[in-house]
Structure formats: C-alpha cells, structure tokens
Amino acid sequence: MSSRTLHLDLGRAGYEGVLRLQRELHARRCEATIPDAVITVEHDPVFTIGRSGSLDHLLVERERLDAEGIGLCEVERGGDITYHGPGQLVVYPIVDLRQRGRDVKRFITDLEETAIRTLRVFGIDGGRRPGYPGVWVAAPPAALAPGTYKIASIGVYVKQWVTRHGLALNVAVNPEHFAMIRPCGLDVAAVSTNDLLVRAVSLGRVRDAFLAEMAGVFGWAFETASPEEIG
C-alpha cells in the first residue's frame, strides 16, 4: 500500500526562502506532525557550497556573480559546489528514514534510480558512477564534445534520521553558469535533458514524469499541498 506523502510545487523561487521552508518542514517531520513531503522548485540562479565544498572550485570572481545576479550560499548538505537556476528541476524530499530502515545509502540510490527512470521516459540513457552520487549520461551524442557529462546532482543532509536537500536535474540550464564552477569539484561538464533531445521538453513535463517515477520507487501516493496549508 502506498504511503501518503505531501507534494509542494513552488514554481520559481529564490533559494534562501526555500531553504527556510525545508528547515521548517524538517522540524515538523522530526516531531511527526506531518508525513513525508517533497518540494519541487525551479530556483533563481545560485551557487551552493556543501560541507565538503571549497570556494577554490568557484572559477570566477565574486564581483561577476554580483553583476550577473547569481547568489552564493553555504549549506549543510553533503557535497561540494553546485549550481541551481532556471531550467533545472530541483527536488527536496523531507523523509523520515526511521521508516525506511535508517539506510541513507539506499535513499540516495533511490533518488538516482528515480532520475534514471525519468530520463528513460524521454529516451535518455542515464547511469551511475561508482563513488560519485548523481546521474551521468552514459553515451553523449556526437554533437557534444567527448567527455564526462553529469545531468543530475545529489546532496543530502540527515538529522534525527530525517532528510533535507536532495536532487537537481538539468532540463534546460544556462551552460555559461555551469562553466563558472568545477561541479562537485570534478572536471566534468554539465548537460541538460534538452541537449540530448531532438524536440525539447518543458520543465513541467519532466517534473510530472519525475514525480510519477518517484511514487513508484519510494512507494508513495502524493497529495498536493501548499506551505500555507501545512503551516
């Protein structure tokens, strides 16, 4: 039987406000006053740096970020520096792992599996890379330069066995912004779903496919909610 899980779609929103909402929902989930919840959002441009991150992997001066309206935020998730911005589906699951075997690795694997299945819906072959959480394009098309391409990033934070932060899947992001960093400290190139398709898909369509696959992987039945309804 599928378990009831809240879904909050925030449309496009700034990073710091959504981070506050994550923390509020995390506290509520720790108190067991709400069920598991999933936030989906498309962020304004921002670089976030995780616990193992370094500003050395930011390849431009801070003044350029200010000039282009790109934020910079240090956060408690795992991982290094990454980018969020328009054309990217960001998914924040607020999940009580005490009800899922207290298995953080399995949770990350399930996030990867959801992204891989979502890409498969659109005819894209995504895969894993041992030791590096996220999803990679197994066989980039000839139109792209040879190299290693990452299409989805994962970074989570767990406190009291409840998760926050999550996954970002590139749909149609600005490649010039990604070129400003070494994503996760690696010499890799970012690629978007629409770079790999003859006919572009909307972020909304990818979001809906992702949620459908996520429901199957995690055994959830989504119930639409808003921050106001929960608060």
Coordinates of N, CA and C in Angstrom, one line a residue:
M1 N 0.8 -1.2 0.0 CA 0.0 0.0 0.0 C 0.9 1.2 0.0
S2 N 0.6 2.2 -0.9 CA 1.4 3.4 -0.9 C 1.1 4.3 0.3
S3 N 2.2 5.0 0.7 CA 2.1 5.8 1.9 C 1.8 7.3 1.5
R4 N 1.0 8.0 2.2 CA 0.6 9.4 1.9 C 1.9 10.3 2.1
T5 N 2.1 11.0 1.0 CA 3.3 11.9 1.0 C 2.8 13.3 0.4
L6 N 3.2 14.4 1.1 CA 2.8 15.7 0.6 C 3.7 16.1 -0.5
H7 N 3.1 16.8 -1.5 CA 3.9 17.4 -2.6 C 3.6 18.9 -2.7
L8 N 4.7 19.7 -2.5 CA 4.6 21.2 -2.6 C 5.4 21.6 -3.8
D9 N 4.7 22.1 -4.8 CA 5.4 22.7 -6.0 C 5.4 24.2 -5.8
L10 N 6.6 24.8 -5.8 CA 6.8 26.2 -5.5 C 7.0 27.0 -6.8
G11 N 6.9 26.4 -8.0 CA 7.2 27.2 -9.2 C 8.6 27.7 -9.2
R12 N 8.8 28.9 -9.5 CA 10.2 29.5 -9.5 C 10.3 30.3 -8.2
A13 N 11.4 30.1 -7.5 CA 11.6 30.8 -6.2 C 13.0 31.0 -5.9
G14 N 13.3 32.0 -5.0 CA 14.7 32.2 -4.5 C 15.1 31.1 -3.6
Y15 N 16.4 30.9 -3.5 CA 17.0 29.8 -2.8 C 16.8 29.9 -1.3
E16 N 17.1 31.0 -0.7 CA 17.1 31.1 0.8 C 15.7 30.9 1.4
G17 N 14.6 31.4 0.7 CA 13.3 31.2 1.2 C 12.9 29.8 1.2
V18 N 13.3 29.0 0.2 CA 13.0 27.6 0.1 C 13.8 26.8 1.1
L19 N 15.0 27.3 1.4 CA 15.9 26.7 2.4 C 15.2 26.8 3.8
R20 N 14.6 28.0 4.1 CA 13.9 28.1 5.3 C 12.7 27.2 5.4
L21 N 12.0 27.1 4.3 CA 10.8 26.1 4.3 C 11.3 24.7 4.5
Q22 N 12.4 24.3 3.9 CA 12.9 23.0 4.1 C 13.1 22.7 5.6
R23 N 13.8 23.7 6.3 CA 14.1 23.5 7.7 C 12.8 23.5 8.5
E24 N 11.8 24.3 8.2 CA 10.5 24.2 8.9 C 9.9 22.9 8.7
L25 N 9.8 22.3 7.5 CA 9.2 21.0 7.3 C 10.0 19.9 7.9
H26 N 11.3 20.1 7.9 CA 12.2 19.1 8.6 C 11.9 19.0 10.1
A27 N 11.7 20.2 10.7 CA 11.4 20.2 12.1 C 10.0 19.5 12.4
R28 N 9.1 19.8 11.5 CA 7.7 19.2 11.7 C 7.8 17.7 11.5
R29 N 8.6 17.3 10.5 CA 8.7 15.8 10.3 C 9.4 15.1 11.5
C30 N 10.4 15.8 12.0 CA 11.1 15.2 13.2 C 10.1 15.0 14.4
E31 N 9.1 16.0 14.5 CA 8.1 15.9 15.5 C 6.9 15.0 15.1
A32 N 7.0 14.5 13.9 CA 5.9 13.6 13.4 C 4.6 14.3 13.3
T33 N 4.6 15.6 13.1 CA 3.3 16.3 12.9 C 2.9 16.4 11.4
I34 N 3.8 16.0 10.5 CA 3.4 15.9 9.1 C 4.0 14.6 8.6
P35 N 3.4 14.1 7.5 CA 4.0 12.9 6.8 C 5.3 13.3 6.0
D36 N 5.9 12.4 5.3 CA 7.0 12.7 4.4 C 6.4 13.8 3.4
A37 N 7.4 14.6 2.9 CA 7.0 15.7 2.0 C 8.1 15.8 0.9
V38 N 7.7 16.3 -0.3 CA 8.6 16.5 -1.4 C 8.3 17.9 -1.9
I39 N 9.3 18.7 -1.9 CA 9.3 20.1 -2.6 C 9.8 20.0 -4.0
T40 N 9.1 20.5 -5.0 CA 9.7 20.7 -6.3 C 9.8 22.2 -6.6
V41 N 10.9 22.7 -7.2 CA 11.1 24.1 -7.4 C 12.1 24.3 -8.5
E42 N 12.0 25.5 -9.1 CA 12.9 26.0 -10.1 C 13.5 27.3 -9.5
H43 N 14.8 27.2 -9.2 CA 15.4 28.3 -8.5 C 15.9 29.5 -9.4
D44 N 15.9 30.7 -8.7 CA 16.7 31.8 -9.3 C 18.2 31.4 -9.3
P45 N 19.0 31.9 -10.1 CA 20.4 31.5 -10.2 C 21.2 31.6 -8.9
V46 N 21.8 30.5 -8.5 CA 22.6 30.5 -7.2 C 23.6 29.3 -7.2
F47 N 24.7 29.6 -6.6 CA 25.7 28.5 -6.4 C 25.6 28.2 -4.9
T48 N 25.5 26.9 -4.6 CA 25.5 26.4 -3.2 C 26.8 25.6 -2.9
I49 N 27.3 25.7 -1.7 CA 28.5 25.0 -1.4 C 28.2 24.1 -0.2
G50 N 28.4 22.8 -0.3 CA 28.1 21.9 0.8 C 29.3 21.8 1.8
R51 N 29.1 20.9 2.7 CA 30.1 20.8 3.8 C 31.5 20.5 3.4
S52 N 31.6 19.7 2.3 CA 33.0 19.4 1.8 C 33.4 20.2 0.7
G53 N 32.7 21.4 0.5 CA 33.0 22.2 -0.6 C 34.1 23.2 -0.4
S54 N 34.5 23.9 -1.5 CA 35.6 24.9 -1.4 C 35.3 26.0 -2.4
L55 N 35.6 27.2 -2.0 CA 35.5 28.3 -2.9 C 36.5 28.2 -4.0
D56 N 37.5 27.4 -3.8 CA 38.5 27.1 -4.9 C 37.9 26.6 -6.2
H57 N 36.7 26.0 -6.0 CA 36.0 25.4 -7.2 C 35.1 26.4 -7.8
L58 N 35.0 27.6 -7.3 CA 34.4 28.7 -8.0 C 35.4 29.4 -8.9
L59 N 35.2 29.4 -10.2 CA 36.2 29.8 -11.2 C 36.1 31.2 -11.6
V60 N 35.2 32.0 -11.0 CA 35.1 33.4 -11.3 C 35.1 34.3 -10.0
E61 N 35.4 35.5 -10.2 CA 35.4 36.4 -9.0 C 34.0 36.7 -8.5
R62 N 33.9 36.9 -7.2 CA 32.5 37.2 -6.6 C 31.9 38.4 -7.3
E63 N 32.6 39.3 -7.7 CA 32.1 40.5 -8.4 C 31.3 40.2 -9.6
R64 N 31.7 39.1 -10.3 CA 31.0 38.7 -11.5 C 29.6 38.1 -11.1
L65 N 29.6 37.4 -10.0 CA 28.3 36.8 -9.6 C 27.4 37.9 -9.3
D66 N 27.9 38.9 -8.6 CA 27.0 40.1 -8.2 C 26.5 40.8 -9.5
A67 N 27.4 40.9 -10.5 CA 27.0 41.6 -11.7 C 25.9 40.9 -12.5
E68 N 26.0 39.5 -12.4 CA 25.0 38.7 -13.1 C 23.8 38.3 -12.3
G69 N 23.8 38.7 -11.0 CA 22.6 38.4 -10.2 C 22.6 36.9 -9.8
I70 N 23.8 36.3 -9.5 CA 23.9 34.9 -9.1 C 24.2 34.9 -7.6
G71 N 23.4 34.2 -6.9 CA 23.7 34.1 -5.4 C 24.7 33.1 -5.1
L72 N 25.2 33.2 -3.8 CA 26.2 32.2 -3.3 C 25.8 31.9 -1.9
C73 N 25.6 30.6 -1.6 CA 25.1 30.2 -0.3 C 25.8 29.0 0.3
E74 N 26.3 29.0 1.5 CA 26.9 27.9 2.1 C 25.8 27.1 2.9
V75 N 25.7 25.8 2.7 CA 24.7 25.0 3.2 C 25.2 23.8 3.9
E76 N 24.3 23.1 4.6 CA 24.8 21.9 5.5 C 24.7 20.6 4.7
R77 N 24.3 20.6 3.5 CA 24.2 19.3 2.8 C 25.6 18.7 2.5
G78 N 25.7 17.5 2.1 CA 27.0 16.9 1.7 C 27.3 17.4 0.3
G79 N 28.6 17.2 -0.1 CA 29.0 17.5 -1.4 C 29.7 18.8 -1.5
D80 N 30.1 19.2 -2.7 CA 30.9 20.4 -3.0 C 30.0 21.5 -3.5
I81 N 30.5 22.2 -4.5 CA 29.8 23.4 -5.1 C 28.9 22.9 -6.2
T82 N 27.7 23.4 -6.3 CA 26.8 23.1 -7.4 C 26.0 24.3 -7.8
Y83 N 25.3 24.2 -8.9 CA 24.5 25.3 -9.4 C 23.1 25.0 -9.4
H84 N 22.2 26.0 -9.1 CA 20.8 25.9 -9.3 C 20.3 27.1 -10.1
G85 N 19.4 26.9 -11.0 CA 18.9 28.0 -11.7 C 17.8 27.7 -12.7
P86 N 17.3 28.7 -13.4 CA 16.2 28.4 -14.3 C 16.5 27.3 -15.3
G87 N 15.5 26.5 -15.6 CA 15.7 25.3 -16.4 C 16.1 24.1 -15.7
Q88 N 16.1 24.1 -14.4 CA 16.6 23.0 -13.6 C 15.5 22.5 -12.7
L89 N 15.1 21.3 -12.6 CA 14.2 20.7 -11.7 C 14.9 20.4 -10.4
V90 N 14.5 21.0 -9.3 CA 15.1 20.7 -8.0 C 14.1 20.1 -7.1
V91 N 14.5 19.0 -6.5 CA 13.6 18.2 -5.7 C 14.2 18.0 -4.3
Y92 N 13.4 18.4 -3.3 CA 13.8 18.3 -1.9 C 12.9 17.4 -1.1
P93 N 13.3 16.1 -0.9 CA 12.5 15.2 -0.1 C 12.7 15.4 1.4
I94 N 11.7 15.6 2.1 CA 11.8 15.6 3.6 C 11.2 14.3 4.1
V95 N 12.2 13.4 4.4 CA 11.8 11.9 4.6 C 12.3 11.4 5.9
D96 N 11.5 10.7 6.6 CA 11.9 10.1 7.9 C 12.5 8.7 7.5
L97 N 13.8 8.6 7.6 CA 14.4 7.3 7.3 C 14.3 6.3 8.3
R98 N 13.7 6.6 9.5 CA 13.4 5.6 10.5 C 12.4 4.7 10.0
Q99 N 11.6 5.1 9.1 CA 10.5 4.3 8.5 C 11.0 3.6 7.2
R100 N 12.3 3.8 6.9 CA 12.9 3.2 5.7 C 14.2 2.5 6.0
G101 N 14.3 1.9 7.2 CA 15.4 1.1 7.5 C 16.7 1.9 7.9
R102 N 16.5 3.2 8.2 CA 17.7 4.1 8.5 C 18.8 3.9 7.6
D103 N 18.5 3.8 6.3 CA 19.5 3.5 5.3 C 19.7 4.7 4.4
V104 N 20.7 5.5 4.7 CA 21.0 6.7 3.9 C 21.5 6.3 2.5
K105 N 22.3 5.3 2.3 CA 22.8 4.9 1.0 C 21.7 4.5 0.1
R106 N 20.7 3.7 0.7 CA 19.6 3.3 -0.1 C 18.7 4.5 -0.5
F107 N 18.6 5.5 0.3 CA 17.8 6.7 0.0 C 18.5 7.4 -1.2
I108 N 19.8 7.5 -1.2 CA 20.5 8.2 -2.3 C 20.4 7.4 -3.6
T109 N 20.5 6.0 -3.4 CA 20.3 5.2 -4.6 C 18.9 5.3 -5.2
D110 N 17.9 5.4 -4.3 CA 16.6 5.5 -4.8 C 16.3 6.9 -5.5
L111 N 17.0 7.9 -5.1 CA 16.9 9.2 -5.8 C 17.6 9.1 -7.2
E112 N 18.7 8.4 -7.2 CA 19.4 8.2 -8.5 C 18.5 7.4 -9.4
E113 N 17.9 6.3 -8.9 CA 17.0 5.5 -9.7 C 15.8 6.2 -10.2
T114 N 15.3 7.1 -9.4 CA 14.1 7.9 -9.9 C 14.6 8.8 -11.1
A115 N 15.7 9.4 -11.0 CA 16.2 10.3 -12.1 C 16.5 9.4 -13.3
I116 N 17.1 8.3 -13.1 CA 17.4 7.4 -14.3 C 16.1 6.9 -15.0
R117 N 15.1 6.6 -14.2 CA 13.9 6.2 -14.8 C 13.2 7.3 -15.5
T118 N 13.3 8.5 -14.9 CA 12.7 9.7 -15.6 C 13.4 10.0 -16.9
L119 N 14.7 9.9 -17.0 CA 15.4 10.2 -18.2 C 15.0 9.1 -19.3
R120 N 14.8 7.9 -18.8 CA 14.4 6.8 -19.7 C 13.0 7.1 -20.4
V121 N 12.1 7.8 -19.6 CA 10.8 8.2 -20.2 C 11.0 9.0 -21.5
F122 N 12.1 9.8 -21.5 CA 12.4 10.7 -22.7 C 13.4 10.1 -23.6
G123 N 13.8 8.8 -23.4 CA 14.7 8.1 -24.3 C 16.1 8.4 -24.1
I124 N 16.5 8.9 -22.8 CA 17.9 9.2 -22.5 C 18.4 8.1 -21.6
D125 N 19.6 7.7 -21.8 CA 20.3 6.6 -21.1 C 21.1 7.2 -20.0
G126 N 20.7 7.2 -18.8 CA 21.4 7.8 -17.6 C 22.0 6.6 -16.8
G127 N 23.1 6.9 -16.1 CA 23.7 5.8 -15.3 C 24.4 6.4 -14.1
R128 N 25.0 5.5 -13.3 CA 25.7 5.9 -12.1 C 27.2 5.8 -12.4
R129 N 27.9 6.5 -11.5 CA 29.4 6.4 -11.5 C 29.8 6.1 -10.1
P130 N 30.4 4.9 -9.9 CA 30.8 4.5 -8.5 C 31.6 5.5 -7.7
G131 N 31.1 5.8 -6.5 CA 31.8 6.7 -5.7 C 31.4 8.2 -5.8
Y132 N 30.5 8.5 -6.8 CA 30.1 9.8 -7.1 C 28.6 9.9 -7.2
P133 N 27.9 10.3 -6.1 CA 26.4 10.4 -6.2 C 26.0 11.3 -7.4
G134 N 24.9 10.9 -8.0 CA 24.3 11.7 -9.1 C 24.0 10.8 -10.3
V135 N 23.7 11.4 -11.4 CA 23.4 10.6 -12.6 C 24.2 11.2 -13.7
W136 N 24.7 10.3 -14.5 CA 25.6 10.7 -15.6 C 25.0 10.2 -16.9
V137 N 25.4 10.9 -18.0 CA 24.9 10.4 -19.3 C 25.9 9.4 -19.8
A138 N 25.3 8.2 -20.1 CA 26.2 7.0 -20.4 C 26.8 7.2 -21.8
A139 N 26.1 7.8 -22.7 CA 26.6 7.9 -24.1 C 26.2 9.2 -24.7
P140 N 27.0 10.3 -24.5 CA 26.6 11.6 -25.1 C 26.6 11.5 -26.6
P141 N 25.6 12.2 -27.2 CA 25.5 12.2 -28.7 C 26.8 12.8 -29.3
A142 N 26.9 12.5 -30.6 CA 28.1 13.0 -31.3 C 28.2 14.5 -31.4
A143 N 27.0 15.2 -31.2 CA 27.0 16.7 -31.3 C 27.8 17.3 -30.1
L144 N 27.9 16.6 -29.0 CA 28.7 17.1 -27.9 C 30.1 16.7 -27.9
A145 N 31.0 17.5 -27.4 CA 32.4 17.2 -27.3 C 32.6 16.0 -26.5
P146 N 33.6 15.1 -26.8 CA 33.9 14.0 -25.9 C 34.1 14.4 -24.5
G147 N 33.7 13.6 -23.5 CA 33.9 14.0 -22.1 C 32.9 13.3 -21.2
T148 N 32.9 13.6 -19.9 CA 32.0 13.0 -19.0 C 31.0 14.0 -18.6
Y149 N 29.7 13.7 -18.8 CA 28.6 14.6 -18.6 C 27.7 14.2 -17.5
K150 N 27.5 15.2 -16.6 CA 26.6 14.9 -15.5 C 25.3 15.7 -15.7
I151 N 24.2 15.0 -15.5 CA 22.9 15.5 -15.8 C 22.0 15.7 -14.5
A152 N 22.4 15.1 -13.4 CA 21.7 15.2 -12.1 C 22.7 15.2 -11.0
S153 N 22.5 16.1 -10.0 CA 23.4 16.2 -8.9 C 22.6 15.8 -7.6
I154 N 23.2 15.2 -6.6 CA 22.6 14.8 -5.4 C 23.4 15.3 -4.2
G155 N 22.8 15.9 -3.2 CA 23.5 16.3 -2.0 C 22.4 16.3 -0.9
V156 N 22.6 15.5 0.1 CA 21.5 15.4 1.2 C 22.1 15.8 2.6
Y157 N 21.2 16.1 3.5 CA 21.6 16.3 4.9 C 20.6 15.5 5.7
V158 N 21.1 14.8 6.7 CA 20.2 14.0 7.6 C 20.5 14.4 9.0
K159 N 19.4 14.7 9.7 CA 19.4 15.0 11.1 C 18.2 14.3 11.8
Q160 N 18.5 13.6 12.9 CA 17.4 12.8 13.6 C 16.8 11.9 12.6
W161 N 17.5 11.4 11.6 CA 17.1 10.4 10.6 C 16.1 11.0 9.6
V162 N 16.0 12.3 9.6 CA 15.1 13.0 8.6 C 15.9 13.8 7.6
T163 N 15.6 13.6 6.4 CA 16.4 14.2 5.3 C 15.9 15.6 4.9
R164 N 16.9 16.4 4.4 CA 16.5 17.6 3.6 C 17.6 17.8 2.5
H165 N 17.4 18.8 1.7 CA 18.2 19.0 0.4 C 17.8 17.8 -0.5
G166 N 18.5 17.5 -1.5 CA 18.1 16.5 -2.4 C 18.8 16.4 -3.8
L167 N 18.0 16.6 -4.8 CA 18.4 16.3 -6.2 C 18.1 17.5 -7.1
A168 N 19.0 17.7 -8.1 CA 18.8 18.7 -9.1 C 19.0 18.0 -10.5
L169 N 18.0 18.1 -11.4 CA 18.0 17.5 -12.7 C 18.0 18.6 -13.7
N170 N 19.0 18.6 -14.6 CA 19.1 19.7 -15.6 C 18.1 19.4 -16.7
V171 N 17.3 20.4 -17.1 CA 16.4 20.2 -18.2 C 16.8 21.2 -19.3
A172 N 17.0 22.5 -19.0 CA 17.5 23.4 -20.0 C 18.2 24.6 -19.3
V173 N 19.3 24.3 -18.7 CA 20.0 25.3 -17.9 C 21.0 26.1 -18.7
N174 N 21.5 27.2 -18.2 CA 22.4 28.0 -18.8 C 23.8 27.4 -18.7
P175 N 24.4 27.0 -19.8 CA 25.8 26.3 -19.7 C 26.8 27.3 -19.2
E176 N 26.6 28.6 -19.5 CA 27.7 29.6 -19.1 C 27.7 29.7 -17.6
H177 N 26.6 29.5 -16.9 CA 26.7 29.5 -15.4 C 27.4 28.3 -14.9
F178 N 27.2 27.1 -15.5 CA 27.9 25.9 -15.0 C 29.4 26.0 -15.3
A179 N 29.8 26.7 -16.3 CA 31.2 26.9 -16.6 C 31.9 27.7 -15.6
M180 N 31.2 28.4 -14.7 CA 31.8 29.2 -13.6 C 32.3 28.3 -12.5
I181 N 32.0 27.0 -12.4 CA 32.4 26.2 -11.3 C 33.0 24.9 -11.8
R182 N 33.7 24.2 -10.9 CA 34.0 22.8 -11.1 C 32.9 22.0 -10.3
P183 N 31.9 21.5 -11.0 CA 30.8 20.9 -10.3 C 31.2 19.7 -9.4
C184 N 30.9 19.8 -8.1 CA 31.3 18.8 -7.1 C 32.8 18.6 -7.1
G185 N 33.5 19.6 -7.5 CA 35.0 19.5 -7.5 C 35.6 18.6 -8.6
L186 N 34.8 18.3 -9.6 CA 35.2 17.3 -10.6 C 35.4 18.1 -12.0
D187 N 36.3 17.5 -12.8 CA 36.4 18.1 -14.1 C 35.4 17.4 -15.1
V188 N 34.2 17.8 -14.9 CA 33.1 17.2 -15.7 C 32.3 18.4 -16.3
A189 N 31.6 18.1 -17.3 CA 30.7 19.0 -18.0 C 29.3 18.7 -17.6
A190 N 28.5 19.8 -17.4 CA 27.1 19.6 -17.2 C 26.3 19.6 -18.5
V191 N 25.3 18.8 -18.5 CA 24.5 18.6 -19.7 C 23.0 18.7 -19.3
S192 N 22.1 19.2 -20.2 CA 20.7 19.3 -19.9 C 20.0 18.2 -20.7
T193 N 18.8 17.9 -20.2 CA 17.9 17.0 -21.0 C 17.7 17.4 -22.4
N194 N 17.5 18.7 -22.6 CA 17.1 19.2 -23.9 C 18.3 19.3 -24.8
D195 N 19.6 19.1 -24.3 CA 20.7 19.0 -25.1 C 20.8 17.6 -25.9
L196 N 20.0 16.7 -25.3 CA 20.1 15.3 -25.8 C 18.9 14.9 -26.6
L197 N 17.9 15.8 -26.8 CA 16.7 15.5 -27.5 C 16.5 16.3 -28.7
V198 N 15.9 15.7 -29.7 CA 15.5 16.5 -30.9 C 14.5 17.5 -30.7
R199 N 13.5 17.1 -29.9 CA 12.4 18.0 -29.5 C 12.4 18.3 -28.0
A200 N 12.5 19.6 -27.7 CA 12.7 20.0 -26.3 C 11.4 19.6 -25.5
V201 N 11.6 19.4 -24.2 CA 10.5 19.1 -23.3 C 10.5 20.2 -22.2
S202 N 9.3 20.5 -21.7 CA 9.2 21.5 -20.6 C 9.6 21.0 -19.3
L203 N 10.0 21.9 -18.4 CA 10.4 21.5 -17.1 C 9.2 20.9 -16.4
G204 N 8.0 21.4 -16.6 CA 6.8 20.9 -16.0 C 6.5 19.4 -16.4
R205 N 6.8 19.1 -17.7 CA 6.6 17.7 -18.1 C 7.6 16.8 -17.5
V206 N 8.9 17.3 -17.3 CA 9.9 16.5 -16.6 C 9.5 16.3 -15.2
R207 N 9.0 17.4 -14.5 CA 8.6 17.3 -13.1 C 7.6 16.2 -13.0
D208 N 6.5 16.3 -13.8 CA 5.4 15.3 -13.7 C 5.9 13.9 -13.9
A209 N 6.8 13.7 -14.8 CA 7.4 12.3 -15.0 C 8.2 11.9 -13.8
F210 N 9.0 12.8 -13.3 CA 9.8 12.5 -12.1 C 9.0 12.1 -10.9
L211 N 7.9 12.9 -10.7 CA 7.0 12.5 -9.5 C 6.4 11.2 -9.7
A212 N 6.0 10.9 -11.0 CA 5.4 9.5 -11.2 C 6.4 8.4 -11.0
E213 N 7.6 8.6 -11.4 CA 8.6 7.6 -11.2 C 9.0 7.5 -9.7
M214 N 9.0 8.7 -9.0 CA 9.4 8.7 -7.6 C 8.3 8.0 -6.8
A215 N 7.0 8.1 -7.1 CA 6.0 7.4 -6.4 C 6.2 5.9 -6.5
G216 N 6.6 5.5 -7.7 CA 6.9 4.0 -7.8 C 8.1 3.5 -7.1
V217 N 9.2 4.3 -7.1 CA 10.4 3.9 -6.5 C 10.3 3.9 -4.9
F218 N 9.6 4.9 -4.4 CA 9.5 5.1 -3.0 C 8.3 4.5 -2.4
G219 N 7.3 4.1 -3.2 CA 6.1 3.6 -2.7 C 5.2 4.7 -2.1
W220 N 5.1 5.8 -2.7 CA 4.3 6.9 -2.2 C 3.0 7.2 -3.0
A221 N 2.1 7.8 -2.4 CA 0.9 8.4 -3.0 C 0.9 9.9 -2.7
F222 N 1.1 10.7 -3.7 CA 1.3 12.1 -3.5 C 0.0 12.8 -3.3
E223 N 0.0 13.8 -2.3 CA -1.1 14.6 -2.0 C -0.7 16.1 -2.1
T224 N -1.3 16.8 -3.0 CA -0.8 18.2 -3.3 C -1.1 19.1 -2.1
A225 N -0.1 19.9 -1.7 CA -0.3 20.8 -0.5 C 0.5 22.1 -0.8
S226 N 0.3 23.1 0.0 CA 1.0 24.4 -0.1 C 1.6 24.7 1.3
P227 N 2.6 25.5 1.4 CA 3.1 25.9 2.7 C 2.1 26.5 3.6
E228 N 1.1 27.2 3.1 CA 0.1 27.8 3.9 C -0.8 26.8 4.5
E229 N -1.1 25.7 3.7 CA -2.0 24.7 4.3 C -1.3 23.9 5.4
I230 N 0.0 23.7 5.2 CA 0.8 22.9 6.2 C 1.0 23.8 7.5
G231 N 1.4 25.1 7.2 CA 1.8 25.9 8.3 C 0.7 26.2 9.4

